[in-house]
Amino acid sequence: MDNAFAQDLCAALSTRPRAISPKYFYDEAGSLLFDRICDLPEYYPTRTELGILERNAQDIAAHMGPRAEIVEFGAGALRKVRILLDAMDRPARYLPIDISGEHLSRAASALQQDYPGLDVQPVVADYTQRLLLPAPLPGAGQRVGFFPGSTIGNFTPDEALHFLQVAAQVLRGGALLIGADLVKDPAVLHAAYNDSQGVTAAFNLNLLARANRELSARFVLEQFAHSAFYNAPRQRIEMHLVSKRRQMVSVGGQCFEFEEGETLHTENSHKFTIDSLRSLAVRAGFRPGPVWTDPDNLFSVHWLHAPL
Ligand code: AVI
Protein backbone atom coordinates (compact mmCIF):
# COMPACT_ATOMS: atom_id res chain seq x y z
CA MET A 1 0.00 0.00 0.00
CA ASP A 2 1.66 3.26 -1.10
CA ASN A 3 -1.08 5.48 0.31
CA ALA A 4 -0.42 7.02 3.76
CA PHE A 5 -4.12 7.07 4.68
CA ALA A 6 -4.49 3.37 3.78
CA GLN A 7 -1.35 2.48 5.73
CA ASP A 8 -2.32 4.49 8.80
CA LEU A 9 -5.92 3.23 8.80
CA CYS A 10 -4.85 -0.43 8.50
CA ALA A 11 -2.23 0.10 11.23
CA ALA A 12 -4.89 1.74 13.45
CA LEU A 13 -7.31 -1.13 12.90
CA SER A 14 -4.61 -3.69 13.67
CA THR A 15 -3.69 -2.31 17.12
CA ARG A 16 -5.54 -1.87 20.42
CA PRO A 17 -6.73 0.66 21.40
CA ARG A 18 -7.53 1.72 17.86
CA ALA A 19 -6.55 5.32 17.09
CA ILE A 20 -5.85 7.36 13.97
CA SER A 21 -4.56 10.91 13.38
CA PRO A 22 -7.28 13.58 13.03
CA LYS A 23 -5.45 14.95 9.99
CA TYR A 24 -7.40 12.45 7.87
CA PHE A 25 -10.66 14.31 8.56
CA TYR A 26 -9.70 17.04 6.14
CA ASP A 27 -10.45 15.96 2.59
CA GLU A 28 -12.70 18.28 0.54
CA ALA A 29 -15.91 17.06 2.22
CA GLY A 30 -14.34 17.11 5.70
CA SER A 31 -13.02 20.66 5.24
CA LEU A 32 -16.50 21.83 4.21
CA LEU A 33 -18.00 20.12 7.27
CA PHE A 34 -15.40 21.79 9.48
CA ASP A 35 -16.36 25.20 8.00
CA ARG A 36 -19.97 24.44 9.00
CA ILE A 37 -18.86 23.45 12.53
CA CYS A 38 -17.20 26.87 12.90
CA ASP A 39 -20.59 28.56 12.37
CA LEU A 40 -22.59 26.32 14.75
CA PRO A 41 -24.22 28.02 17.74
CA GLU A 42 -22.68 25.46 20.14
CA TYR A 43 -19.15 25.70 18.68
CA TYR A 44 -17.93 28.79 20.55
CA PRO A 45 -14.14 28.69 19.71
CA THR A 46 -14.25 30.29 16.24
CA ARG A 47 -16.49 33.27 17.01
CA THR A 48 -14.86 33.76 20.42
CA GLU A 49 -11.38 33.91 18.93
CA LEU A 50 -12.60 36.24 16.15
CA GLY A 51 -14.05 38.52 18.83
CA ILE A 52 -10.78 38.52 20.79
CA LEU A 53 -8.79 39.38 17.65
CA GLU A 54 -11.24 42.14 16.66
CA ARG A 55 -11.34 43.75 20.10
CA ASN A 56 -7.54 43.68 20.46
CA ALA A 57 -6.40 44.17 16.87
CA GLN A 58 -4.77 47.56 17.55
CA ASP A 59 -2.88 46.25 20.57
CA ILE A 60 -1.74 43.13 18.70
CA ALA A 61 -0.68 45.24 15.70
CA ALA A 62 1.34 47.46 18.04
CA HIS A 63 3.22 44.37 19.26
CA MET A 64 3.88 43.39 15.64
CA GLY A 65 5.32 46.78 14.76
CA PRO A 66 5.79 48.26 11.27
CA ARG A 67 6.47 46.16 8.15
CA ALA A 68 6.01 42.83 9.95
CA GLU A 69 5.73 39.53 8.08
CA ILE A 70 3.01 37.04 9.03
CA VAL A 71 3.77 33.33 8.76
CA GLU A 72 0.50 31.42 9.08
CA PHE A 73 0.74 27.73 10.01
CA GLY A 74 -2.08 26.23 7.92
CA ALA A 75 -3.94 28.26 5.33
CA GLY A 76 -7.46 27.91 6.64
CA ALA A 77 -8.41 30.96 8.54
CA LEU A 78 -8.27 33.86 6.09
CA ARG A 79 -11.02 35.60 8.04
CA LYS A 80 -8.70 35.79 11.02
CA VAL A 81 -5.55 36.98 9.28
CA ARG A 82 -7.52 39.79 7.60
CA ILE A 83 -8.29 41.24 11.04
CA LEU A 84 -4.54 41.43 11.70
CA LEU A 85 -3.62 42.76 8.24
CA ASP A 86 -6.26 45.50 8.49
CA ALA A 87 -4.83 46.72 11.79
CA MET A 88 -1.11 46.37 10.97
CA ASP A 89 1.23 49.18 9.97
CA ARG A 90 2.22 48.41 6.34
CA PRO A 91 2.46 44.59 6.56
CA ALA A 92 5.41 43.47 4.43
CA ARG A 93 4.58 39.91 3.54
CA TYR A 94 2.18 37.05 4.21
CA LEU A 95 3.56 33.50 4.10
CA PRO A 96 0.80 30.89 4.51
CA ILE A 97 2.15 27.34 4.97
CA ASP A 98 0.00 24.35 4.13
CA ILE A 99 0.53 20.76 3.05
CA SER A 100 -2.28 20.97 0.49
CA GLY A 101 -1.03 23.00 -2.50
CA GLU A 102 -4.52 23.36 -3.92
CA HIS A 103 -6.05 24.74 -0.73
CA LEU A 104 -3.06 27.03 -0.32
CA SER A 105 -3.13 28.59 -3.77
CA ARG A 106 -6.89 29.21 -3.48
CA ALA A 107 -6.41 30.92 -0.12
CA ALA A 108 -3.38 32.89 -1.31
CA SER A 109 -4.99 34.23 -4.47
CA ALA A 110 -8.16 35.23 -2.57
CA LEU A 111 -6.05 37.26 -0.18
CA GLN A 112 -3.83 38.72 -2.90
CA GLN A 113 -6.88 40.13 -4.70
CA ASP A 114 -8.01 42.01 -1.61
CA TYR A 115 -4.53 43.19 -0.61
CA PRO A 116 -2.85 44.04 -3.94
CA GLY A 117 0.13 45.74 -2.28
CA LEU A 118 0.90 42.78 -0.02
CA ASP A 119 3.61 40.29 -0.96
CA VAL A 120 1.78 36.92 -0.62
CA GLN A 121 4.08 33.89 -0.84
CA PRO A 122 2.48 30.49 -0.25
CA VAL A 123 4.80 27.76 1.06
CA VAL A 124 3.79 24.14 0.40
CA ALA A 125 5.20 22.22 3.37
CA ASP A 126 4.31 20.07 6.36
CA TYR A 127 4.80 22.57 9.18
CA THR A 128 4.87 19.79 11.77
CA GLN A 129 8.26 18.79 10.33
CA ARG A 130 11.40 20.85 9.76
CA LEU A 131 10.64 24.05 7.88
CA LEU A 132 12.62 26.13 5.41
CA LEU A 133 11.20 29.61 4.84
CA PRO A 134 12.33 32.32 2.40
CA ALA A 135 14.79 34.84 3.88
CA PRO A 136 13.18 37.96 5.38
CA LEU A 137 12.52 40.78 2.89
CA PRO A 138 15.06 43.61 3.02
CA GLY A 139 13.66 46.30 5.30
CA ALA A 140 10.96 44.01 6.73
CA GLY A 141 10.06 44.20 10.41
CA GLN A 142 9.72 41.21 12.71
CA ARG A 143 8.47 37.81 11.61
CA VAL A 144 5.29 36.84 13.44
CA GLY A 145 3.88 33.32 13.34
CA PHE A 146 0.09 32.96 13.46
CA PHE A 147 -1.50 29.69 14.62
CA PRO A 148 -5.16 30.35 15.44
CA GLY A 149 -8.10 28.05 16.16
CA SER A 150 -6.52 26.00 18.97
CA THR A 151 -5.25 23.57 16.34
CA ILE A 152 -2.36 23.00 18.76
CA GLY A 153 -4.92 21.13 20.88
CA ASN A 154 -5.26 18.43 18.22
CA PHE A 155 -1.59 17.45 18.64
CA THR A 156 -0.37 14.99 21.23
CA PRO A 157 1.58 16.78 24.01
CA ASP A 158 4.84 15.63 22.36
CA GLU A 159 3.73 16.84 18.94
CA ALA A 160 2.65 20.19 20.43
CA LEU A 161 6.09 20.65 22.00
CA HIS A 162 7.80 19.67 18.75
CA PHE A 163 5.64 22.09 16.75
CA LEU A 164 6.52 24.93 19.13
CA GLN A 165 10.22 24.05 18.89
CA VAL A 166 10.07 24.20 15.07
CA ALA A 167 8.15 27.49 15.28
CA ALA A 168 10.71 28.94 17.72
CA GLN A 169 13.47 28.16 15.19
CA VAL A 170 11.79 29.68 12.13
CA LEU A 171 10.54 32.73 14.05
CA ARG A 172 13.88 33.55 15.73
CA GLY A 173 13.89 37.20 16.84
CA GLY A 174 10.15 37.48 16.17
CA ALA A 175 7.05 36.14 17.89
CA LEU A 176 4.19 33.66 17.73
CA LEU A 177 0.51 34.62 18.05
CA ILE A 178 -1.34 31.44 18.99
CA GLY A 179 -4.95 30.63 19.89
CA ALA A 180 -5.66 28.10 22.65
CA ASP A 181 -9.03 26.87 23.85
CA LEU A 182 -9.40 27.01 27.63
CA VAL A 183 -10.44 24.42 30.22
CA LYS A 184 -14.06 25.16 31.20
CA ASP A 185 -17.42 23.75 32.32
CA PRO A 186 -17.58 20.26 30.75
CA ALA A 187 -21.22 20.90 29.74
CA VAL A 188 -20.12 23.74 27.44
CA LEU A 189 -17.42 21.52 25.94
CA HIS A 190 -19.80 18.62 25.55
CA ALA A 191 -22.33 20.74 23.64
CA ALA A 192 -19.62 22.11 21.32
CA TYR A 193 -18.69 18.59 20.16
CA ASN A 194 -22.22 17.13 20.21
CA ASP A 195 -24.13 19.79 18.27
CA SER A 196 -27.87 19.48 17.82
CA GLN A 197 -27.68 19.52 14.00
CA GLY A 198 -25.32 16.54 13.91
CA VAL A 199 -22.62 18.34 11.89
CA THR A 200 -19.81 17.19 14.22
CA ALA A 201 -21.13 13.63 13.98
CA ALA A 202 -21.05 13.88 10.16
CA PHE A 203 -17.51 15.32 10.36
CA ASN A 204 -16.39 12.37 12.50
CA LEU A 205 -18.15 9.78 10.30
CA ASN A 206 -16.66 11.38 7.18
CA LEU A 207 -13.43 9.59 8.07
CA LEU A 208 -15.14 6.28 7.24
CA ALA A 209 -16.92 7.79 4.21
CA ARG A 210 -13.53 9.00 2.97
CA ALA A 211 -12.07 5.51 3.39
CA ASN A 212 -14.99 4.15 1.34
CA ARG A 213 -14.38 6.76 -1.38
CA GLU A 214 -10.61 6.59 -1.54
CA LEU A 215 -9.59 3.13 -0.35
CA SER A 216 -12.49 0.99 -1.56
CA ALA A 217 -13.20 0.28 2.09
CA ARG A 218 -16.65 -1.02 2.98
CA PHE A 219 -17.70 0.72 6.16
CA VAL A 220 -21.47 0.80 6.70
CA LEU A 221 -21.77 4.26 8.22
CA GLU A 222 -25.11 3.51 9.92
CA GLN A 223 -23.32 0.84 11.97
CA PHE A 224 -21.06 3.41 13.68
CA ALA A 225 -22.01 6.12 16.17
CA HIS A 226 -20.31 9.45 16.87
CA SER A 227 -19.08 9.74 20.45
CA ALA A 228 -17.46 12.85 21.96
CA PHE A 229 -16.81 13.33 25.68
CA TYR A 230 -14.62 15.34 28.00
CA ASN A 231 -11.78 13.37 29.60
CA ALA A 232 -11.32 15.60 32.66
CA PRO A 233 -8.03 14.17 34.02
CA ARG A 234 -6.41 14.64 30.60
CA GLN A 235 -8.17 17.96 29.93
CA ARG A 236 -9.28 16.95 26.47
CA ILE A 237 -12.32 16.20 24.37
CA GLU A 238 -12.02 12.76 22.83
CA MET A 239 -13.86 11.82 19.67
CA HIS A 240 -14.46 8.19 18.81
CA LEU A 241 -16.45 6.16 16.29
CA VAL A 242 -18.25 3.39 18.16
CA SER A 243 -19.26 0.15 16.50
CA LYS A 244 -23.00 -0.37 17.12
CA ARG A 245 -22.67 -4.13 16.77
CA ARG A 246 -20.19 -6.92 16.14
CA GLN A 247 -19.13 -6.56 12.50
CA MET A 248 -16.40 -7.15 9.94
CA VAL A 249 -15.05 -4.27 7.87
CA SER A 250 -12.75 -4.44 4.88
CA VAL A 251 -10.07 -1.93 3.89
CA GLY A 252 -7.93 -2.49 0.81
CA GLY A 253 -8.77 -6.19 0.81
CA GLN A 254 -7.88 -6.68 4.50
CA CYS A 255 -10.62 -7.63 6.97
CA PHE A 256 -10.93 -6.33 10.51
CA GLU A 257 -13.36 -7.24 13.24
CA PHE A 258 -15.16 -4.80 15.53
CA GLU A 259 -16.86 -5.99 18.70
CA GLU A 260 -20.05 -4.24 19.72
CA GLY A 261 -19.02 -1.03 21.52
CA GLU A 262 -15.45 -1.14 20.28
CA THR A 263 -14.14 2.24 19.14
CA LEU A 264 -11.81 3.89 16.69
CA HIS A 265 -10.36 6.96 18.47
CA THR A 266 -10.35 9.73 15.86
CA GLU A 267 -9.40 12.95 17.65
CA ASN A 268 -8.20 14.59 20.84
CA SER A 269 -8.87 18.26 21.36
CA HIS A 270 -6.77 19.36 24.33
CA LYS A 271 -7.90 22.28 26.43
CA PHE A 272 -5.39 24.53 28.20
CA THR A 273 -5.10 26.86 31.13
CA ILE A 274 -3.24 30.09 30.46
CA ASP A 275 -0.40 28.74 32.58
CA SER A 276 -0.27 25.31 30.92
CA LEU A 277 0.04 26.87 27.45
CA ARG A 278 2.68 29.31 28.66
CA SER A 279 4.73 26.56 30.38
CA LEU A 280 4.65 24.47 27.20
CA ALA A 281 5.84 27.51 25.23
CA VAL A 282 8.66 28.13 27.71
CA ARG A 283 9.81 24.52 27.29
CA ALA A 284 10.07 25.18 23.53
CA GLY A 285 12.20 28.31 24.07
CA PHE A 286 9.56 31.08 23.93
CA ARG A 287 9.20 33.91 26.45
CA PRO A 288 5.50 34.50 27.22
CA GLY A 289 4.08 37.98 26.53
CA PRO A 290 0.54 39.31 26.81
CA VAL A 291 -2.54 37.07 26.69
CA TRP A 292 -5.92 38.24 25.41
CA THR A 293 -9.15 36.48 26.43
CA ASP A 294 -12.93 37.02 26.19
CA PRO A 295 -15.13 38.15 29.11
CA ASP A 296 -16.25 34.54 29.79
CA ASN A 297 -12.70 33.13 29.68
CA LEU A 298 -13.61 30.61 27.02
CA PHE A 299 -10.60 31.11 24.75
CA SER A 300 -7.13 32.67 24.84
CA VAL A 301 -4.79 34.29 22.33
CA HIS A 302 -1.12 34.41 23.38
CA TRP A 303 1.79 36.55 22.29
CA LEU A 304 4.99 34.51 22.66
CA HIS A 305 8.43 36.04 22.06
CA ALA A 306 10.64 33.70 20.02
CA PRO A 307 14.25 33.24 21.11
CA LEU A 308 16.92 35.45 19.53
C1 AVI B 1 -9.46 22.09 14.21
N1 AVI B 1 -9.70 21.82 15.62
C2 AVI B 1 -9.13 22.87 16.47
C3 AVI B 1 -11.10 21.50 15.97
C4 AVI B 1 -11.24 21.25 17.49
O1 AVI B 1 -12.12 21.85 18.09
O2 AVI B 1 -10.45 20.49 18.04
C5 AVI B 1 -11.59 20.28 15.20
C6 AVI B 1 -12.97 19.84 15.60
N2 AVI B 1 -13.32 18.63 15.94
C7 AVI B 1 -14.59 18.59 16.23
N3 AVI B 1 -15.09 19.81 16.11
C8 AVI B 1 -14.09 20.61 15.71
CSV table of C-alpha atoms and ligand atoms in Angstrom, one decimal:
chain,number,residue,atom,x,y,z
A,1,MET,CA,0.0,0.0,0.0
A,2,ASP,CA,1.7,3.3,-1.1
A,3,ASN,CA,-1.1,5.5,0.3
A,4,ALA,CA,-0.4,7.0,3.8
A,5,PHE,CA,-4.1,7.1,4.7
A,6,ALA,CA,-4.5,3.4,3.8
A,7,GLN,CA,-1.3,2.5,5.7
A,8,ASP,CA,-2.3,4.5,8.8
A,9,LEU,CA,-5.9,3.2,8.8
A,10,CYS,CA,-4.9,-0.4,8.5
A,11,ALA,CA,-2.2,0.1,11.2
A,12,ALA,CA,-4.9,1.7,13.4
A,13,LEU,CA,-7.3,-1.1,12.9
A,14,SER,CA,-4.6,-3.7,13.7
A,15,THR,CA,-3.7,-2.3,17.1
A,16,ARG,CA,-5.5,-1.9,20.4
A,17,PRO,CA,-6.7,0.7,21.4
A,18,ARG,CA,-7.5,1.7,17.9
A,19,ALA,CA,-6.5,5.3,17.1
A,20,ILE,CA,-5.8,7.4,14.0
A,21,SER,CA,-4.6,10.9,13.4
A,22,PRO,CA,-7.3,13.6,13.0
A,23,LYS,CA,-5.4,15.0,10.0
A,24,TYR,CA,-7.4,12.4,7.9
A,25,PHE,CA,-10.7,14.3,8.6
A,26,TYR,CA,-9.7,17.0,6.1
A,27,ASP,CA,-10.5,16.0,2.6
A,28,GLU,CA,-12.7,18.3,0.5
A,29,ALA,CA,-15.9,17.1,2.2
A,30,GLY,CA,-14.3,17.1,5.7
A,31,SER,CA,-13.0,20.7,5.2
A,32,LEU,CA,-16.5,21.8,4.2
A,33,LEU,CA,-18.0,20.1,7.3
A,34,PHE,CA,-15.4,21.8,9.5
A,35,ASP,CA,-16.4,25.2,8.0
A,36,ARG,CA,-20.0,24.4,9.0
A,37,ILE,CA,-18.9,23.5,12.5
A,38,CYS,CA,-17.2,26.9,12.9
A,39,ASP,CA,-20.6,28.6,12.4
A,40,LEU,CA,-22.6,26.3,14.7
A,41,PRO,CA,-24.2,28.0,17.7
A,42,GLU,CA,-22.7,25.5,20.1
A,43,TYR,CA,-19.2,25.7,18.7
A,44,TYR,CA,-17.9,28.8,20.5
A,45,PRO,CA,-14.1,28.7,19.7
A,46,THR,CA,-14.3,30.3,16.2
A,47,ARG,CA,-16.5,33.3,17.0
A,48,THR,CA,-14.9,33.8,20.4
A,49,GLU,CA,-11.4,33.9,18.9
A,50,LEU,CA,-12.6,36.2,16.1
A,51,GLY,CA,-14.0,38.5,18.8
A,52,ILE,CA,-10.8,38.5,20.8
A,53,LEU,CA,-8.8,39.4,17.7
A,54,GLU,CA,-11.2,42.1,16.7
A,55,ARG,CA,-11.3,43.8,20.1
A,56,ASN,CA,-7.5,43.7,20.5
A,57,ALA,CA,-6.4,44.2,16.9
A,58,GLN,CA,-4.8,47.6,17.6
A,59,ASP,CA,-2.9,46.2,20.6
A,60,ILE,CA,-1.7,43.1,18.7
A,61,ALA,CA,-0.7,45.2,15.7
A,62,ALA,CA,1.3,47.5,18.0
A,63,HIS,CA,3.2,44.4,19.3
A,64,MET,CA,3.9,43.4,15.6
A,65,GLY,CA,5.3,46.8,14.8
A,66,PRO,CA,5.8,48.3,11.3
A,67,ARG,CA,6.5,46.2,8.2
A,68,ALA,CA,6.0,42.8,10.0
A,69,GLU,CA,5.7,39.5,8.1
A,70,ILE,CA,3.0,37.0,9.0
A,71,VAL,CA,3.8,33.3,8.8
A,72,GLU,CA,0.5,31.4,9.1
A,73,PHE,CA,0.7,27.7,10.0
A,74,GLY,CA,-2.1,26.2,7.9
A,75,ALA,CA,-3.9,28.3,5.3
A,76,GLY,CA,-7.5,27.9,6.6
A,77,ALA,CA,-8.4,31.0,8.5
A,78,LEU,CA,-8.3,33.9,6.1
A,79,ARG,CA,-11.0,35.6,8.0
A,80,LYS,CA,-8.7,35.8,11.0
A,81,VAL,CA,-5.5,37.0,9.3
A,82,ARG,CA,-7.5,39.8,7.6
A,83,ILE,CA,-8.3,41.2,11.0
A,84,LEU,CA,-4.5,41.4,11.7
A,85,LEU,CA,-3.6,42.8,8.2
A,86,ASP,CA,-6.3,45.5,8.5
A,87,ALA,CA,-4.8,46.7,11.8
A,88,MET,CA,-1.1,46.4,11.0
A,89,ASP,CA,1.2,49.2,10.0
A,90,ARG,CA,2.2,48.4,6.3
A,91,PRO,CA,2.5,44.6,6.6
A,92,ALA,CA,5.4,43.5,4.4
A,93,ARG,CA,4.6,39.9,3.5
A,94,TYR,CA,2.2,37.0,4.2
A,95,LEU,CA,3.6,33.5,4.1
A,96,PRO,CA,0.8,30.9,4.5
A,97,ILE,CA,2.2,27.3,5.0
A,98,ASP,CA,0.0,24.4,4.1
A,99,ILE,CA,0.5,20.8,3.1
A,100,SER,CA,-2.3,21.0,0.5
A,101,GLY,CA,-1.0,23.0,-2.5
A,102,GLU,CA,-4.5,23.4,-3.9
A,103,HIS,CA,-6.1,24.7,-0.7
A,104,LEU,CA,-3.1,27.0,-0.3
A,105,SER,CA,-3.1,28.6,-3.8
A,106,ARG,CA,-6.9,29.2,-3.5
A,107,ALA,CA,-6.4,30.9,-0.1
A,108,ALA,CA,-3.4,32.9,-1.3
A,109,SER,CA,-5.0,34.2,-4.5
A,110,ALA,CA,-8.2,35.2,-2.6
A,111,LEU,CA,-6.1,37.3,-0.2
A,112,GLN,CA,-3.8,38.7,-2.9
A,113,GLN,CA,-6.9,40.1,-4.7
A,114,ASP,CA,-8.0,42.0,-1.6
A,115,TYR,CA,-4.5,43.2,-0.6
A,116,PRO,CA,-2.9,44.0,-3.9
A,117,GLY,CA,0.1,45.7,-2.3
A,118,LEU,CA,0.9,42.8,0.0
A,119,ASP,CA,3.6,40.3,-1.0
A,120,VAL,CA,1.8,36.9,-0.6
A,121,GLN,CA,4.1,33.9,-0.8
A,122,PRO,CA,2.5,30.5,-0.2
A,123,VAL,CA,4.8,27.8,1.1
A,124,VAL,CA,3.8,24.1,0.4
A,125,ALA,CA,5.2,22.2,3.4
A,126,ASP,CA,4.3,20.1,6.4
A,127,TYR,CA,4.8,22.6,9.2
A,128,THR,CA,4.9,19.8,11.8
A,129,GLN,CA,8.3,18.8,10.3
A,130,ARG,CA,11.4,20.9,9.8
A,131,LEU,CA,10.6,24.1,7.9
A,132,LEU,CA,12.6,26.1,5.4
A,133,LEU,CA,11.2,29.6,4.8
A,134,PRO,CA,12.3,32.3,2.4
A,135,ALA,CA,14.8,34.8,3.9
A,136,PRO,CA,13.2,38.0,5.4
A,137,LEU,CA,12.5,40.8,2.9
A,138,PRO,CA,15.1,43.6,3.0
A,139,GLY,CA,13.7,46.3,5.3
A,140,ALA,CA,11.0,44.0,6.7
A,141,GLY,CA,10.1,44.2,10.4
A,142,GLN,CA,9.7,41.2,12.7
A,143,ARG,CA,8.5,37.8,11.6
A,144,VAL,CA,5.3,36.8,13.4
A,145,GLY,CA,3.9,33.3,13.3
A,146,PHE,CA,0.1,33.0,13.5
A,147,PHE,CA,-1.5,29.7,14.6
A,148,PRO,CA,-5.2,30.4,15.4
A,149,GLY,CA,-8.1,28.1,16.2
A,150,SER,CA,-6.5,26.0,19.0
A,151,THR,CA,-5.3,23.6,16.3
A,152,ILE,CA,-2.4,23.0,18.8
A,153,GLY,CA,-4.9,21.1,20.9
A,154,ASN,CA,-5.3,18.4,18.2
A,155,PHE,CA,-1.6,17.5,18.6
A,156,THR,CA,-0.4,15.0,21.2
A,157,PRO,CA,1.6,16.8,24.0
A,158,ASP,CA,4.8,15.6,22.4
A,159,GLU,CA,3.7,16.8,18.9
A,160,ALA,CA,2.7,20.2,20.4
A,161,LEU,CA,6.1,20.6,22.0
A,162,HIS,CA,7.8,19.7,18.7
A,163,PHE,CA,5.6,22.1,16.7
A,164,LEU,CA,6.5,24.9,19.1
A,165,GLN,CA,10.2,24.0,18.9
A,166,VAL,CA,10.1,24.2,15.1
A,167,ALA,CA,8.1,27.5,15.3
A,168,ALA,CA,10.7,28.9,17.7
A,169,GLN,CA,13.5,28.2,15.2
A,170,VAL,CA,11.8,29.7,12.1
A,171,LEU,CA,10.5,32.7,14.0
A,172,ARG,CA,13.9,33.6,15.7
A,173,GLY,CA,13.9,37.2,16.8
A,174,GLY,CA,10.2,37.5,16.2
A,175,ALA,CA,7.1,36.1,17.9
A,176,LEU,CA,4.2,33.7,17.7
A,177,LEU,CA,0.5,34.6,18.0
A,178,ILE,CA,-1.3,31.4,19.0
A,179,GLY,CA,-5.0,30.6,19.9
A,180,ALA,CA,-5.7,28.1,22.7
A,181,ASP,CA,-9.0,26.9,23.9
A,182,LEU,CA,-9.4,27.0,27.6
A,183,VAL,CA,-10.4,24.4,30.2
A,184,LYS,CA,-14.1,25.2,31.2
A,185,ASP,CA,-17.4,23.7,32.3
A,186,PRO,CA,-17.6,20.3,30.8
A,187,ALA,CA,-21.2,20.9,29.7
A,188,VAL,CA,-20.1,23.7,27.4
A,189,LEU,CA,-17.4,21.5,25.9
A,190,HIS,CA,-19.8,18.6,25.5
A,191,ALA,CA,-22.3,20.7,23.6
A,192,ALA,CA,-19.6,22.1,21.3
A,193,TYR,CA,-18.7,18.6,20.2
A,194,ASN,CA,-22.2,17.1,20.2
A,195,ASP,CA,-24.1,19.8,18.3
A,196,SER,CA,-27.9,19.5,17.8
A,197,GLN,CA,-27.7,19.5,14.0
A,198,GLY,CA,-25.3,16.5,13.9
A,199,VAL,CA,-22.6,18.3,11.9
A,200,THR,CA,-19.8,17.2,14.2
A,201,ALA,CA,-21.1,13.6,14.0
A,202,ALA,CA,-21.1,13.9,10.2
A,203,PHE,CA,-17.5,15.3,10.4
A,204,ASN,CA,-16.4,12.4,12.5
A,205,LEU,CA,-18.1,9.8,10.3
A,206,ASN,CA,-16.7,11.4,7.2
A,207,LEU,CA,-13.4,9.6,8.1
A,208,LEU,CA,-15.1,6.3,7.2
A,209,ALA,CA,-16.9,7.8,4.2
A,210,ARG,CA,-13.5,9.0,3.0
A,211,ALA,CA,-12.1,5.5,3.4
A,212,ASN,CA,-15.0,4.1,1.3
A,213,ARG,CA,-14.4,6.8,-1.4
A,214,GLU,CA,-10.6,6.6,-1.5
A,215,LEU,CA,-9.6,3.1,-0.3
A,216,SER,CA,-12.5,1.0,-1.6
A,217,ALA,CA,-13.2,0.3,2.1
A,218,ARG,CA,-16.7,-1.0,3.0
A,219,PHE,CA,-17.7,0.7,6.2
A,220,VAL,CA,-21.5,0.8,6.7
A,221,LEU,CA,-21.8,4.3,8.2
A,222,GLU,CA,-25.1,3.5,9.9
A,223,GLN,CA,-23.3,0.8,12.0
A,224,PHE,CA,-21.1,3.4,13.7
A,225,ALA,CA,-22.0,6.1,16.2
A,226,HIS,CA,-20.3,9.4,16.9
A,227,SER,CA,-19.1,9.7,20.5
A,228,ALA,CA,-17.5,12.9,22.0
A,229,PHE,CA,-16.8,13.3,25.7
A,230,TYR,CA,-14.6,15.3,28.0
A,231,ASN,CA,-11.8,13.4,29.6
A,232,ALA,CA,-11.3,15.6,32.7
A,233,PRO,CA,-8.0,14.2,34.0
A,234,ARG,CA,-6.4,14.6,30.6
A,235,GLN,CA,-8.2,18.0,29.9
A,236,ARG,CA,-9.3,16.9,26.5
A,237,ILE,CA,-12.3,16.2,24.4
A,238,GLU,CA,-12.0,12.8,22.8
A,239,MET,CA,-13.9,11.8,19.7
A,240,HIS,CA,-14.5,8.2,18.8
A,241,LEU,CA,-16.4,6.2,16.3
A,242,VAL,CA,-18.3,3.4,18.2
A,243,SER,CA,-19.3,0.1,16.5
A,244,LYS,CA,-23.0,-0.4,17.1
A,245,ARG,CA,-22.7,-4.1,16.8
A,246,ARG,CA,-20.2,-6.9,16.1
A,247,GLN,CA,-19.1,-6.6,12.5
A,248,MET,CA,-16.4,-7.1,9.9
A,249,VAL,CA,-15.0,-4.3,7.9
A,250,SER,CA,-12.7,-4.4,4.9
A,251,VAL,CA,-10.1,-1.9,3.9
A,252,GLY,CA,-7.9,-2.5,0.8
A,253,GLY,CA,-8.8,-6.2,0.8
A,254,GLN,CA,-7.9,-6.7,4.5
A,255,CYS,CA,-10.6,-7.6,7.0
A,256,PHE,CA,-10.9,-6.3,10.5
A,257,GLU,CA,-13.4,-7.2,13.2
A,258,PHE,CA,-15.2,-4.8,15.5
A,259,GLU,CA,-16.9,-6.0,18.7
A,260,GLU,CA,-20.0,-4.2,19.7
A,261,GLY,CA,-19.0,-1.0,21.5
A,262,GLU,CA,-15.4,-1.1,20.3
A,263,THR,CA,-14.1,2.2,19.1
A,264,LEU,CA,-11.8,3.9,16.7
A,265,HIS,CA,-10.4,7.0,18.5
A,266,THR,CA,-10.4,9.7,15.9
A,267,GLU,CA,-9.4,13.0,17.7
A,268,ASN,CA,-8.2,14.6,20.8
A,269,SER,CA,-8.9,18.3,21.4
A,270,HIS,CA,-6.8,19.4,24.3
A,271,LYS,CA,-7.9,22.3,26.4
A,272,PHE,CA,-5.4,24.5,28.2
A,273,THR,CA,-5.1,26.9,31.1
A,274,ILE,CA,-3.2,30.1,30.5
A,275,ASP,CA,-0.4,28.7,32.6
A,276,SER,CA,-0.3,25.3,30.9
A,277,LEU,CA,0.0,26.9,27.4
A,278,ARG,CA,2.7,29.3,28.7
A,279,SER,CA,4.7,26.6,30.4
A,280,LEU,CA,4.7,24.5,27.2
A,281,ALA,CA,5.8,27.5,25.2
A,282,VAL,CA,8.7,28.1,27.7
A,283,ARG,CA,9.8,24.5,27.3
A,284,ALA,CA,10.1,25.2,23.5
A,285,GLY,CA,12.2,28.3,24.1
A,286,PHE,CA,9.6,31.1,23.9
A,287,ARG,CA,9.2,33.9,26.4
A,288,PRO,CA,5.5,34.5,27.2
A,289,GLY,CA,4.1,38.0,26.5
A,290,PRO,CA,0.5,39.3,26.8
A,291,VAL,CA,-2.5,37.1,26.7
A,292,TRP,CA,-5.9,38.2,25.4
A,293,THR,CA,-9.1,36.5,26.4
A,294,ASP,CA,-12.9,37.0,26.2
A,295,PRO,CA,-15.1,38.2,29.1
A,296,ASP,CA,-16.3,34.5,29.8
A,297,ASN,CA,-12.7,33.1,29.7
A,298,LEU,CA,-13.6,30.6,27.0
A,299,PHE,CA,-10.6,31.1,24.7
A,300,SER,CA,-7.1,32.7,24.8
A,301,VAL,CA,-4.8,34.3,22.3
A,302,HIS,CA,-1.1,34.4,23.4
A,303,TRP,CA,1.8,36.6,22.3
A,304,LEU,CA,5.0,34.5,22.7
A,305,HIS,CA,8.4,36.0,22.1
A,306,ALA,CA,10.6,33.7,20.0
A,307,PRO,CA,14.3,33.2,21.1
A,308,LEU,CA,16.9,35.4,19.5
B,1,AVI,C1,-9.5,22.1,14.2
B,1,AVI,N1,-9.7,21.8,15.6
B,1,AVI,C2,-9.1,22.9,16.5
B,1,AVI,C3,-11.1,21.5,16.0
B,1,AVI,C4,-11.2,21.2,17.5
B,1,AVI,O1,-12.1,21.8,18.1
B,1,AVI,O2,-10.4,20.5,18.0
B,1,AVI,C5,-11.6,20.3,15.2
B,1,AVI,C6,-13.0,19.8,15.6
B,1,AVI,N2,-13.3,18.6,15.9
B,1,AVI,C7,-14.6,18.6,16.2
B,1,AVI,N3,-15.1,19.8,16.1
B,1,AVI,C8,-14.1,20.6,15.7
